């Protein structure tokens, strides 16, 4: 109805106005790539912060329903904790820190966006096609759009984005080689692998950000 369109239109305009007047603040959501080096999504979040003289929040969410943790052994869980501790140390050496939360990212992320005043979020894309990850990411994107958060996704999980392998064989996933020698032949047709991105330096992080939150 006309009234419904008016309400939706007003809400959209209000969100756009709030976005335009809100101070920029970026978040990088660490997922599988728990590293500083060769992390284009993290570099993008830092670039947003640098250009807007604003804050950046590195975040990791312990999601017990994701397939990496759902059937996780004690040794693997301990390794994850060690990786997160090492990442936090590396961030603190650069004047930042890792913010760790637990729960469903669909519920946790909007709370963090509000808490930190986040306007932009970056993360590594999930190219596995795993159903839980696809549903989670779709819900997160929908919530981000509703709340005016600009989400930017970077595929850096593999040497070449997985979609390039499929497109090279006519967009028929059944034609992707199943043997190593045949796959190497396909791999050689994709061109040179992009050089790894260097880890950000201390001066790449906001110098006066308060991390006591």
PDB file of C-alpha atoms in Angstrom:
ATOM      1  CA  UNK A   1       0.000   0.000   0.000  1.00  0.00           C
ATOM      2  CA  UNK A   2       0.942   3.675  -0.258  1.00  0.00           C
ATOM      3  CA  UNK A   3       1.306   3.933   3.530  1.00  0.00           C
ATOM      4  CA  UNK A   4       3.588   0.912   3.596  1.00  0.00           C
ATOM      5  CA  UNK A   5       5.786   2.386   0.868  1.00  0.00           C
ATOM      6  CA  UNK A   6       5.904   5.643   2.815  1.00  0.00           C
ATOM      7  CA  UNK A   7       7.019   3.840   5.974  1.00  0.00           C
ATOM      8  CA  UNK A   8       9.686   1.837   4.131  1.00  0.00           C
ATOM      9  CA  UNK A   9      10.834   4.928   2.253  1.00  0.00           C
ATOM     10  CA  UNK A  10      11.060   6.947   5.443  1.00  0.00           C
ATOM     11  CA  UNK A  11      13.024   4.199   7.172  1.00  0.00           C
ATOM     12  CA  UNK A  12      15.431   3.981   4.229  1.00  0.00           C
ATOM     13  CA  UNK A  13      15.931   7.739   4.173  1.00  0.00           C
ATOM     14  CA  UNK A  14      16.471   7.790   7.931  1.00  0.00           C
ATOM     15  CA  UNK A  15      19.091   5.030   7.666  1.00  0.00           C
ATOM     16  CA  UNK A  16      20.817   6.866   4.815  1.00  0.00           C
ATOM     17  CA  UNK A  17      20.859  10.120   6.783  1.00  0.00           C
ATOM     18  CA  UNK A  18      22.204   8.374   9.881  1.00  0.00           C
ATOM     19  CA  UNK A  19      24.912   6.744   7.758  1.00  0.00           C
ATOM     20  CA  UNK A  20      25.888  10.077   6.216  1.00  0.00           C
ATOM     21  CA  UNK A  21      26.152  11.854   9.560  1.00  0.00           C
ATOM     22  CA  UNK A  22      27.763   8.998  11.514  1.00  0.00           C
ATOM     23  CA  UNK A  23      31.488   9.056  12.134  1.00  0.00           C
ATOM     24  CA  UNK A  24      33.203   6.332  10.133  1.00  0.00           C
ATOM     25  CA  UNK A  25      34.382   3.264  12.048  1.00  0.00           C
ATOM     26  CA  UNK A  26      35.553   0.016  10.472  1.00  0.00           C
ATOM     27  CA  UNK A  27      35.653  -3.580  11.662  1.00  0.00           C
ATOM     28  CA  UNK A  28      37.571  -6.548  10.323  1.00  0.00           C
ATOM     29  CA  UNK A  29      35.894  -9.872  11.061  1.00  0.00           C
ATOM     30  CA  UNK A  30      38.575 -12.572  11.280  1.00  0.00           C
ATOM     31  CA  UNK A  31      37.237 -15.958  10.206  1.00  0.00           C
ATOM     32  CA  UNK A  32      39.471 -18.665   8.737  1.00  0.00           C
ATOM     33  CA  UNK A  33      42.383 -16.395   7.842  1.00  0.00           C
ATOM     34  CA  UNK A  34      43.653 -15.790  11.374  1.00  0.00           C
ATOM     35  CA  UNK A  35      46.717 -13.873  10.212  1.00  0.00           C
ATOM     36  CA  UNK A  36      47.989 -10.367   9.554  1.00  0.00           C
ATOM     37  CA  UNK A  37      50.033 -11.148   6.442  1.00  0.00           C
ATOM     38  CA  UNK A  38      48.354 -11.752   3.079  1.00  0.00           C
ATOM     39  CA  UNK A  39      45.045 -10.462   4.411  1.00  0.00           C
ATOM     40  CA  UNK A  40      43.520  -8.027   1.886  1.00  0.00           C
ATOM     41  CA  UNK A  41      40.302  -7.666   3.891  1.00  0.00           C
ATOM     42  CA  UNK A  42      42.199  -6.449   6.957  1.00  0.00           C
ATOM     43  CA  UNK A  43      44.218  -4.040   4.820  1.00  0.00           C
ATOM     44  CA  UNK A  44      40.969  -2.677   3.373  1.00  0.00           C
ATOM     45  CA  UNK A  45      39.570  -2.021   6.868  1.00  0.00           C
ATOM     46  CA  UNK A  46      42.777  -0.218   7.814  1.00  0.00           C
ATOM     47  CA  UNK A  47      42.639   1.811   4.602  1.00  0.00           C
ATOM     48  CA  UNK A  48      39.089   2.939   5.432  1.00  0.00           C
ATOM     49  CA  UNK A  49      40.249   3.974   8.910  1.00  0.00           C
ATOM     50  CA  UNK A  50      43.275   5.813   7.526  1.00  0.00           C
ATOM     51  CA  UNK A  51      41.302   7.779   4.938  1.00  0.00           C
ATOM     52  CA  UNK A  52      38.654   8.805   7.464  1.00  0.00           C
ATOM     53  CA  UNK A  53      40.978   9.248  10.474  1.00  0.00           C
ATOM     54  CA  UNK A  54      38.811   6.804  12.379  1.00  0.00           C
ATOM     55  CA  UNK A  55      38.936   3.582  14.386  1.00  0.00           C
ATOM     56  CA  UNK A  56      39.276  -0.046  13.324  1.00  0.00           C
ATOM     57  CA  UNK A  57      38.142  -3.032  15.392  1.00  0.00           C
ATOM     58  CA  UNK A  58      39.652  -6.495  14.704  1.00  0.00           C
ATOM     59  CA  UNK A  59      37.073  -9.088  15.803  1.00  0.00           C
ATOM     60  CA  UNK A  60      36.876 -12.867  16.081  1.00  0.00           C
ATOM     61  CA  UNK A  61      33.671 -14.693  17.015  1.00  0.00           C
ATOM     62  CA  UNK A  62      33.742 -18.163  18.564  1.00  0.00           C
ATOM     63  CA  UNK A  63      30.739 -19.703  16.837  1.00  0.00           C
ATOM     64  CA  UNK A  64      30.011 -23.179  18.233  1.00  0.00           C
ATOM     65  CA  UNK A  65      27.655 -23.962  15.349  1.00  0.00           C
ATOM     66  CA  UNK A  66      30.168 -23.434  12.524  1.00  0.00           C
ATOM     67  CA  UNK A  67      31.569 -26.590  11.016  1.00  0.00           C
ATOM     68  CA  UNK A  68      35.154 -25.762  12.108  1.00  0.00           C
ATOM     69  CA  UNK A  69      34.153 -25.927  15.794  1.00  0.00           C
ATOM     70  CA  UNK A  70      31.105 -28.187  15.763  1.00  0.00           C
ATOM     71  CA  UNK A  71      33.221 -31.341  15.480  1.00  0.00           C
ATOM     72  CA  UNK A  72      36.417 -29.872  16.847  1.00  0.00           C
ATOM     73  CA  UNK A  73      38.853 -32.086  18.793  1.00  0.00           C
ATOM     74  CA  UNK A  74      40.518 -30.877  21.985  1.00  0.00           C
ATOM     75  CA  UNK A  75      43.852 -30.531  20.182  1.00  0.00           C
ATOM     76  CA  UNK A  76      42.342 -28.480  17.383  1.00  0.00           C
ATOM     77  CA  UNK A  77      40.498 -26.278  19.859  1.00  0.00           C
ATOM     78  CA  UNK A  78      43.746 -25.680  21.754  1.00  0.00           C
ATOM     79  CA  UNK A  79      45.499 -24.808  18.489  1.00  0.00           C
ATOM     80  CA  UNK A  80      42.776 -22.261  17.702  1.00  0.00           C
ATOM     81  CA  UNK A  81      43.207 -20.649  21.131  1.00  0.00           C
ATOM     82  CA  UNK A  82      46.965 -20.450  20.572  1.00  0.00           C
ATOM     83  CA  UNK A  83      46.434 -18.869  17.133  1.00  0.00           C
ATOM     84  CA  UNK A  84      44.071 -16.266  18.574  1.00  0.00           C
ATOM     85  CA  UNK A  85      46.509 -15.477  21.387  1.00  0.00           C
ATOM     86  CA  UNK A  86      49.325 -15.063  18.849  1.00  0.00           C
ATOM     87  CA  UNK A  87      47.140 -12.827  16.674  1.00  0.00           C
ATOM     88  CA  UNK A  88      46.250 -10.686  19.685  1.00  0.00           C
ATOM     89  CA  UNK A  89      49.949 -10.322  20.584  1.00  0.00           C
ATOM     90  CA  UNK A  90      50.783  -9.280  17.039  1.00  0.00           C
ATOM     91  CA  UNK A  91      47.972  -6.717  17.046  1.00  0.00           C
ATOM     92  CA  UNK A  92      49.028  -5.322  20.426  1.00  0.00           C
ATOM     93  CA  UNK A  93      52.572  -4.878  19.102  1.00  0.00           C
ATOM     94  CA  UNK A  94      50.957  -2.572  16.548  1.00  0.00           C
ATOM     95  CA  UNK A  95      48.915  -0.641  19.106  1.00  0.00           C
ATOM     96  CA  UNK A  96      45.682  -2.551  18.495  1.00  0.00           C
ATOM     97  CA  UNK A  97      44.096  -5.691  19.944  1.00  0.00           C
ATOM     98  CA  UNK A  98      41.795  -8.597  19.079  1.00  0.00           C
ATOM     99  CA  UNK A  99      38.203  -8.400  20.312  1.00  0.00           C
ATOM    100  CA  UNK A 100      36.893 -11.935  20.900  1.00  0.00           C
ATOM    101  CA  UNK A 101      33.183 -12.656  21.312  1.00  0.00           C
ATOM    102  CA  UNK A 102      31.205 -15.899  21.373  1.00  0.00           C
ATOM    103  CA  UNK A 103      27.837 -16.887  19.970  1.00  0.00           C
ATOM    104  CA  UNK A 104      25.956 -16.708  16.700  1.00  0.00           C
ATOM    105  CA  UNK A 105      27.542 -14.023  14.460  1.00  0.00           C
ATOM    106  CA  UNK A 106      24.060 -13.113  13.222  1.00  0.00           C
ATOM    107  CA  UNK A 107      23.228 -11.997  16.768  1.00  0.00           C
ATOM    108  CA  UNK A 108      26.678 -10.905  17.956  1.00  0.00           C
ATOM    109  CA  UNK A 109      27.793  -8.722  15.043  1.00  0.00           C
ATOM    110  CA  UNK A 110      24.876  -6.223  15.175  1.00  0.00           C
ATOM    111  CA  UNK A 111      25.560  -5.770  18.896  1.00  0.00           C
ATOM    112  CA  UNK A 112      29.219  -5.018  18.154  1.00  0.00           C
ATOM    113  CA  UNK A 113      28.316  -2.672  15.296  1.00  0.00           C
ATOM    114  CA  UNK A 114      26.180  -0.675  17.712  1.00  0.00           C
ATOM    115  CA  UNK A 115      28.734  -0.779  20.519  1.00  0.00           C
ATOM    116  CA  UNK A 116      31.607   0.423  18.345  1.00  0.00           C
ATOM    117  CA  UNK A 117      29.609   2.617  15.950  1.00  0.00           C
ATOM    118  CA  UNK A 118      30.701   0.503  12.985  1.00  0.00           C
ATOM    119  CA  UNK A 119      29.934   1.841   9.496  1.00  0.00           C
ATOM    120  CA  UNK A 120      32.122  -0.549   7.456  1.00  0.00           C
ATOM    121  CA  UNK A 121      33.030  -4.214   7.889  1.00  0.00           C
ATOM    122  CA  UNK A 122      35.433  -6.378   5.912  1.00  0.00           C
ATOM    123  CA  UNK A 123      35.954 -10.127   5.969  1.00  0.00           C
ATOM    124  CA  UNK A 124      37.341 -13.005   3.964  1.00  0.00           C
ATOM    125  CA  UNK A 125      34.808 -14.713   1.720  1.00  0.00           C
ATOM    126  CA  UNK A 126      33.784 -18.318   2.376  1.00  0.00           C
ATOM    127  CA  UNK A 127      34.195 -20.164  -0.905  1.00  0.00           C
ATOM    128  CA  UNK A 128      33.419 -23.661   0.389  1.00  0.00           C
ATOM    129  CA  UNK A 129      29.686 -23.418  -0.279  1.00  0.00           C
ATOM    130  CA  UNK A 130      29.054 -24.987   3.142  1.00  0.00           C
ATOM    131  CA  UNK A 131      25.310 -24.519   3.840  1.00  0.00           C
ATOM    132  CA  UNK A 132      25.663 -23.092   7.356  1.00  0.00           C
ATOM    133  CA  UNK A 133      28.257 -20.555   6.234  1.00  0.00           C
ATOM    134  CA  UNK A 134      26.148 -19.465   3.245  1.00  0.00           C
ATOM    135  CA  UNK A 135      23.034 -18.976   5.367  1.00  0.00           C
ATOM    136  CA  UNK A 136      25.012 -17.136   8.076  1.00  0.00           C
ATOM    137  CA  UNK A 137      26.647 -14.771   5.600  1.00  0.00           C
ATOM    138  CA  UNK A 138      23.353 -14.047   3.822  1.00  0.00           C
ATOM    139  CA  UNK A 139      21.728 -13.140   7.143  1.00  0.00           C
ATOM    140  CA  UNK A 140      24.683 -10.965   8.167  1.00  0.00           C
ATOM    141  CA  UNK A 141      24.596  -9.094   4.852  1.00  0.00           C
ATOM    142  CA  UNK A 142      20.848  -8.513   5.186  1.00  0.00           C
ATOM    143  CA  UNK A 143      21.250  -7.149   8.718  1.00  0.00           C
ATOM    144  CA  UNK A 144      24.174  -4.977   7.646  1.00  0.00           C
ATOM    145  CA  UNK A 145      22.109  -3.466   4.837  1.00  0.00           C
ATOM    146  CA  UNK A 146      19.264  -2.805   7.258  1.00  0.00           C
ATOM    147  CA  UNK A 147      21.604  -1.071   9.712  1.00  0.00           C
ATOM    148  CA  UNK A 148      23.583   0.850   7.093  1.00  0.00           C
ATOM    149  CA  UNK A 149      26.842  -1.081   7.507  1.00  0.00           C
ATOM    150  CA  UNK A 150      28.920  -1.349   4.335  1.00  0.00           C
ATOM    151  CA  UNK A 151      30.221  -4.952   4.089  1.00  0.00           C
ATOM    152  CA  UNK A 152      33.161  -5.675   1.794  1.00  0.00           C
ATOM    153  CA  UNK A 153      34.198  -9.275   1.062  1.00  0.00           C
ATOM    154  CA  UNK A 154      37.594 -10.438  -0.221  1.00  0.00           C
ATOM    155  CA  UNK A 155      38.345 -13.909  -1.580  1.00  0.00           C
ATOM    156  CA  UNK A 156      41.761 -14.911  -0.256  1.00  0.00           C
ATOM    157  CA  UNK A 157      41.130 -18.434   1.002  1.00  0.00           C
ATOM    158  CA  UNK A 158      42.919 -20.127  -1.926  1.00  0.00           C
ATOM    159  CA  UNK A 159      45.668 -19.249  -4.413  1.00  0.00           C
ATOM    160  CA  UNK A 160      43.008 -18.460  -7.027  1.00  0.00           C
ATOM    161  CA  UNK A 161      39.329 -17.785  -6.238  1.00  0.00           C
ATOM    162  CA  UNK A 162      37.498 -21.103  -6.598  1.00  0.00           C
ATOM    163  CA  UNK A 163      35.049 -19.605  -9.069  1.00  0.00           C
ATOM    164  CA  UNK A 164      37.861 -19.133 -11.577  1.00  0.00           C
ATOM    165  CA  UNK A 165      38.476 -22.878 -11.737  1.00  0.00           C
ATOM    166  CA  UNK A 166      34.811 -23.520 -12.476  1.00  0.00           C
ATOM    167  CA  UNK A 167      34.559 -20.757 -15.085  1.00  0.00           C
ATOM    168  CA  UNK A 168      37.641 -22.156 -16.833  1.00  0.00           C
ATOM    169  CA  UNK A 169      35.809 -25.440 -17.467  1.00  0.00           C
ATOM    170  CA  UNK A 170      32.653 -23.822 -18.833  1.00  0.00           C
ATOM    171  CA  UNK A 171      30.963 -23.131 -15.479  1.00  0.00           C
ATOM    172  CA  UNK A 172      30.264 -26.838 -15.044  1.00  0.00           C
ATOM    173  CA  UNK A 173      31.548 -27.905 -11.635  1.00  0.00           C
ATOM    174  CA  UNK A 174      31.353 -31.554 -12.697  1.00  0.00           C
ATOM    175  CA  UNK A 175      34.151 -30.867 -15.184  1.00  0.00           C
ATOM    176  CA  UNK A 176      36.633 -29.693 -12.543  1.00  0.00           C
ATOM    177  CA  UNK A 177      39.445 -32.314 -12.638  1.00  0.00           C
ATOM    178  CA  UNK A 178      39.464 -34.960  -9.948  1.00  0.00           C
ATOM    179  CA  UNK A 179      43.077 -36.053 -10.360  1.00  0.00           C
ATOM    180  CA  UNK A 180      46.178 -34.146  -9.337  1.00  0.00           C
ATOM    181  CA  UNK A 181      47.825 -34.118 -12.771  1.00  0.00           C
ATOM    182  CA  UNK A 182      44.670 -32.897 -14.518  1.00  0.00           C
ATOM    183  CA  UNK A 183      44.075 -30.282 -11.825  1.00  0.00           C
ATOM    184  CA  UNK A 184      47.643 -29.022 -12.191  1.00  0.00           C
ATOM    185  CA  UNK A 185      46.964 -28.603 -15.904  1.00  0.00           C
ATOM    186  CA  UNK A 186      43.898 -26.490 -15.125  1.00  0.00           C
ATOM    187  CA  UNK A 187      45.821 -24.550 -12.471  1.00  0.00           C
ATOM    188  CA  UNK A 188      48.526 -23.647 -14.993  1.00  0.00           C
ATOM    189  CA  UNK A 189      45.898 -22.006 -17.215  1.00  0.00           C
ATOM    190  CA  UNK A 190      44.838 -19.538 -14.514  1.00  0.00           C
ATOM    191  CA  UNK A 191      47.947 -17.401 -14.771  1.00  0.00           C
ATOM    192  CA  UNK A 192      50.347 -16.191 -12.136  1.00  0.00           C
ATOM    193  CA  UNK A 193      49.341 -16.322  -8.493  1.00  0.00           C
ATOM    194  CA  UNK A 194      49.073 -12.871  -6.941  1.00  0.00           C
ATOM    195  CA  UNK A 195      51.959 -11.945  -4.666  1.00  0.00           C
ATOM    196  CA  UNK A 196      51.089 -12.215  -0.953  1.00  0.00           C
ATOM    197  CA  UNK A 197      50.176  -8.980   0.785  1.00  0.00           C
ATOM    198  CA  UNK A 198      52.608  -7.823   3.489  1.00  0.00           C
ATOM    199  CA  UNK A 199      51.462  -7.648   7.090  1.00  0.00           C
ATOM    200  CA  UNK A 200      50.341  -4.164   8.128  1.00  0.00           C
ATOM    201  CA  UNK A 201      52.836  -2.096  10.121  1.00  0.00           C
ATOM    202  CA  UNK A 202      52.248  -0.301  13.390  1.00  0.00           C
ATOM    203  CA  UNK A 203      51.856   2.999  11.558  1.00  0.00           C
ATOM    204  CA  UNK A 204      49.038   1.479   9.467  1.00  0.00           C
ATOM    205  CA  UNK A 205      46.838   1.262  12.562  1.00  0.00           C
ATOM    206  CA  UNK A 206      45.087   4.266  14.164  1.00  0.00           C
ATOM    207  CA  UNK A 207      47.606   5.808  16.566  1.00  0.00           C
ATOM    208  CA  UNK A 208      45.227   7.306  19.122  1.00  0.00           C
ATOM    209  CA  UNK A 209      42.454   4.687  19.265  1.00  0.00           C
ATOM    210  CA  UNK A 210      41.213   3.763  22.745  1.00  0.00           C
ATOM    211  CA  UNK A 211      41.074  -0.052  23.085  1.00  0.00           C
ATOM    212  CA  UNK A 212      39.889  -0.094  26.697  1.00  0.00           C
ATOM    213  CA  UNK A 213      36.324  -0.954  25.630  1.00  0.00           C
TER     214      UNK A 213
END
